[in-house]
Amino acid sequence: MFFRPINETLSLSLLHPRMAPELFRLVDDNRGHLSPWLGWVAHTASPADSAEFIRQTLHDHAEGKRLICGLHDHQGRSRLIGLVSFNDIMPATGRATLGYWLGEQWQGRGLMTLACQSMVRLAFEHYDLYKVQISAATGNTRSRAVCERLGATLEGVITRAESVNGVIHDHAVYGLAREDMT
């Protein structure tokens, strides 16, 4: 099982089926916060939906396609506070796409930046990739700020990149190359 400590109070781990109820609660509690940016939130209606998501992510991980990690805060009781993922791992091009979301109450503490830094190191050191790419809606200033704190370069904007709950979003595309980390 994949487990990666970030610091004394934060860690990443591969999602496990027993996490489905906790993942559903986190999504459900943050529905209003996540829905403007993530279309799948509307389709997460029960713990069974979270269980199916976890089942699919484990299958994709076994095939080397994705790595979806729970972000856990260990201050007090251990709890799931968000997800950080390689939504696509593409060894043929030496690239992975990084995605992330965090429960609203944990924002503003630098936790997601730390988690993403850990994932970027994993991409370069474990997967031997050359580039991590992040796509964020241009209006999602918090997500874009993570990209900037990581030192990622804005490579361009894709107009009309995604429809989320009937709203069309442009995407800012950021890249972070292995040589940028040395």
Tab-separated table of C-alpha atoms in Angstrom:
chain	number	residue	atom	x	y	z
A	1	MET	CA	0.000	0.000	0.000
A	2	PHE	CA	1.283	3.439	-0.938
A	3	PHE	CA	1.933	5.757	2.021
A	4	ARG	CA	4.020	8.923	1.844
A	5	PRO	CA	4.591	11.122	4.898
A	6	ILE	CA	4.873	14.823	4.059
A	7	ASN	CA	5.692	16.118	7.529
A	8	GLU	CA	4.813	15.215	11.121
A	9	THR	CA	1.110	16.027	10.650
A	10	LEU	CA	0.423	15.428	6.955
A	11	SER	CA	0.577	12.353	4.733
A	12	LEU	CA	-0.555	10.931	1.417
A	13	SER	CA	-1.906	7.425	0.956
A	14	LEU	CA	-3.510	5.391	-1.752
A	15	LEU	CA	-7.273	5.410	-1.346
A	16	HIS	CA	-8.716	2.257	0.196
A	17	PRO	CA	-12.308	0.954	-0.022
A	18	ARG	CA	-12.822	1.500	3.709
A	19	MET	CA	-12.265	5.256	3.091
A	20	ALA	CA	-15.443	5.534	0.978
A	21	PRO	CA	-17.745	6.821	3.757
A	22	GLU	CA	-15.185	9.399	4.884
A	23	LEU	CA	-14.518	10.498	1.299
A	24	PHE	CA	-18.242	10.881	0.662
A	25	ARG	CA	-18.689	12.950	3.856
A	26	LEU	CA	-15.811	15.226	2.862
A	27	VAL	CA	-17.275	15.780	-0.618
A	28	ASP	CA	-20.784	16.221	0.760
A	29	ASP	CA	-19.647	18.719	3.410
A	30	ASN	CA	-17.786	20.709	0.727
A	31	ARG	CA	-20.304	20.442	-2.101
A	32	GLY	CA	-20.816	24.211	-2.433
A	33	HIS	CA	-17.082	24.858	-2.255
A	34	LEU	CA	-16.122	22.231	-4.863
A	35	SER	CA	-19.050	22.362	-7.303
A	36	PRO	CA	-18.031	25.510	-9.209
A	37	TRP	CA	-14.780	23.821	-10.307
A	38	LEU	CA	-15.362	20.055	-10.298
A	39	GLY	CA	-18.170	18.537	-12.344
A	40	TRP	CA	-18.006	15.112	-10.713
A	41	VAL	CA	-19.256	16.524	-7.386
A	42	ALA	CA	-22.832	16.586	-8.720
A	43	HIS	CA	-22.563	12.859	-9.504
A	44	THR	CA	-21.354	11.917	-6.025
A	45	ALA	CA	-24.703	11.246	-4.378
A	46	SER	CA	-23.884	8.464	-1.904
A	47	PRO	CA	-21.047	6.575	-0.222
A	48	ALA	CA	-21.547	3.919	-2.914
A	49	ASP	CA	-20.477	6.482	-5.533
A	50	SER	CA	-17.297	7.149	-3.555
A	51	ALA	CA	-16.715	3.402	-3.211
A	52	GLU	CA	-17.015	2.948	-6.976
A	53	PHE	CA	-14.623	5.861	-7.553
A	54	ILE	CA	-12.083	4.247	-5.217
A	55	ARG	CA	-12.512	0.865	-6.914
A	56	GLN	CA	-11.830	2.441	-10.303
A	57	THR	CA	-8.808	4.404	-9.048
A	58	LEU	CA	-7.266	1.253	-7.588
A	59	HIS	CA	-7.794	-0.550	-10.898
A	60	ASP	CA	-6.200	2.347	-12.801
A	61	HIS	CA	-3.306	2.464	-10.319
A	62	ALA	CA	-2.659	-1.254	-10.802
A	63	GLU	CA	-2.451	-0.602	-14.551
A	64	GLY	CA	-0.027	2.290	-14.016
A	65	LYS	CA	-2.453	4.892	-15.381
A	66	ARG	CA	-3.217	7.030	-12.310
A	67	LEU	CA	-2.307	7.584	-8.683
A	68	ILE	CA	-5.124	9.049	-6.588
A	69	CYS	CA	-4.047	9.808	-3.028
A	70	GLY	CA	-5.927	10.845	0.034
A	71	LEU	CA	-4.406	13.788	1.880
A	72	HIS	CA	-4.561	13.134	5.613
A	73	ASP	CA	-4.183	15.525	8.525
A	74	HIS	CA	-2.910	13.801	11.683
A	75	GLN	CA	-3.367	16.660	14.143
A	76	GLY	CA	-5.682	15.253	16.753
A	77	ARG	CA	-7.523	12.399	15.083
A	78	SER	CA	-6.372	11.364	11.623
A	79	ARG	CA	-8.775	12.542	8.950
A	80	LEU	CA	-9.064	12.805	5.200
A	81	ILE	CA	-8.948	16.476	4.136
A	82	GLY	CA	-8.601	16.292	0.339
A	83	LEU	CA	-7.199	14.433	-2.650
A	84	VAL	CA	-4.017	14.878	-4.657
A	85	SER	CA	-3.554	12.862	-7.806
A	86	PHE	CA	-1.773	12.045	-10.963
A	87	ASN	CA	-4.918	11.944	-13.086
A	88	ASP	CA	-2.874	10.657	-16.008
A	89	ILE	CA	0.587	9.101	-15.910
A	90	MET	CA	2.085	9.045	-19.391
A	91	PRO	CA	5.490	7.314	-19.396
A	92	ALA	CA	5.739	7.505	-23.216
A	93	THR	CA	5.921	11.303	-23.031
A	94	GLY	CA	7.482	11.477	-19.566
A	95	ARG	CA	4.568	13.481	-18.198
A	96	ALA	CA	1.885	13.347	-15.535
A	97	THR	CA	-1.088	15.607	-14.935
A	98	LEU	CA	-1.536	16.725	-11.351
A	99	GLY	CA	-4.933	17.406	-9.814
A	100	TYR	CA	-5.970	18.351	-6.311
A	101	TRP	CA	-8.742	19.584	-4.082
A	102	LEU	CA	-8.966	20.398	-0.406
A	103	GLY	CA	-11.821	20.740	2.042
A	104	GLU	CA	-12.597	24.407	2.582
A	105	GLN	CA	-11.785	24.478	6.292
A	106	TRP	CA	-8.169	23.420	5.602
A	107	GLN	CA	-7.440	26.063	2.978
A	108	GLY	CA	-5.032	28.919	3.547
A	109	ARG	CA	-2.475	26.914	5.547
A	110	GLY	CA	-0.136	25.836	2.738
A	111	LEU	CA	-1.165	22.188	3.110
A	112	MET	CA	-1.977	21.667	-0.569
A	113	THR	CA	1.297	23.259	-1.647
A	114	LEU	CA	3.187	20.818	0.595
A	115	ALA	CA	1.184	17.879	-0.764
A	116	CYS	CA	1.771	18.928	-4.371
A	117	GLN	CA	5.493	19.410	-3.758
A	118	SER	CA	5.605	15.840	-2.463
A	119	MET	CA	3.767	14.557	-5.538
A	120	VAL	CA	6.056	16.483	-7.897
A	121	ARG	CA	9.111	14.912	-6.228
A	122	LEU	CA	7.425	11.521	-6.582
A	123	ALA	CA	6.871	12.146	-10.306
A	124	PHE	CA	10.532	12.933	-10.889
A	125	GLU	CA	12.195	10.531	-8.443
A	126	HIS	CA	9.952	7.443	-8.466
A	127	TYR	CA	8.216	7.585	-11.844
A	128	ASP	CA	11.274	9.101	-13.585
A	129	LEU	CA	9.077	11.587	-15.426
A	130	TYR	CA	10.270	14.860	-16.941
A	131	LYS	CA	7.231	17.089	-16.575
A	132	VAL	CA	4.227	17.629	-14.334
A	133	GLN	CA	1.340	19.532	-15.899
A	134	ILE	CA	-1.517	21.227	-14.055
A	135	SER	CA	-4.678	22.625	-15.612
A	136	ALA	CA	-6.842	24.972	-13.551
A	137	ALA	CA	-9.850	27.078	-14.409
A	138	THR	CA	-8.661	30.633	-14.953
A	139	GLY	CA	-11.098	31.882	-12.319
A	140	ASN	CA	-9.954	29.371	-9.697
A	141	THR	CA	-7.455	31.692	-8.035
A	142	ARG	CA	-6.674	29.354	-5.125
A	143	SER	CA	-5.771	26.472	-7.435
A	144	ARG	CA	-3.683	28.753	-9.627
A	145	ALA	CA	-1.880	30.110	-6.552
A	146	VAL	CA	-0.748	26.552	-5.732
A	147	CYS	CA	0.756	26.323	-9.234
A	148	GLU	CA	2.607	29.579	-8.720
A	149	ARG	CA	3.918	28.574	-5.272
A	150	LEU	CA	5.218	25.353	-6.843
A	151	GLY	CA	7.201	27.473	-9.303
A	152	ALA	CA	5.275	26.127	-12.296
A	153	THR	CA	5.351	28.099	-15.529
A	154	LEU	CA	2.131	29.295	-17.116
A	155	GLU	CA	2.349	27.694	-20.555
A	156	GLY	CA	-0.892	29.058	-21.944
A	157	VAL	CA	-4.649	29.276	-21.673
A	158	ILE	CA	-7.075	26.912	-23.370
A	159	THR	CA	-10.320	28.723	-24.021
A	160	ARG	CA	-13.625	26.942	-23.488
A	161	ALA	CA	-11.758	23.966	-22.012
A	162	GLU	CA	-14.465	22.567	-19.776
A	163	SER	CA	-18.130	22.820	-18.878
A	164	VAL	CA	-18.843	22.411	-15.170
A	165	ASN	CA	-22.510	22.421	-14.205
A	166	GLY	CA	-23.365	24.486	-17.268
A	167	VAL	CA	-20.573	27.041	-16.792
A	168	ILE	CA	-17.843	27.156	-19.430
A	169	HIS	CA	-14.324	27.573	-18.025
A	170	ASP	CA	-11.078	28.520	-19.692
A	171	HIS	CA	-8.068	26.624	-18.321
A	172	ALA	CA	-4.668	27.985	-17.415
A	173	VAL	CA	-2.109	25.273	-18.152
A	174	TYR	CA	1.026	25.173	-16.016
A	175	GLY	CA	4.115	23.043	-16.395
A	176	LEU	CA	6.907	22.094	-14.069
A	177	ALA	CA	9.917	20.362	-15.611
A	178	ARG	CA	12.370	18.165	-13.756
A	179	GLU	CA	15.213	20.596	-14.493
A	180	ASP	CA	13.201	23.356	-12.808
A	181	MET	CA	13.510	21.428	-9.536
A	182	THR	CA	17.300	21.130	-9.503
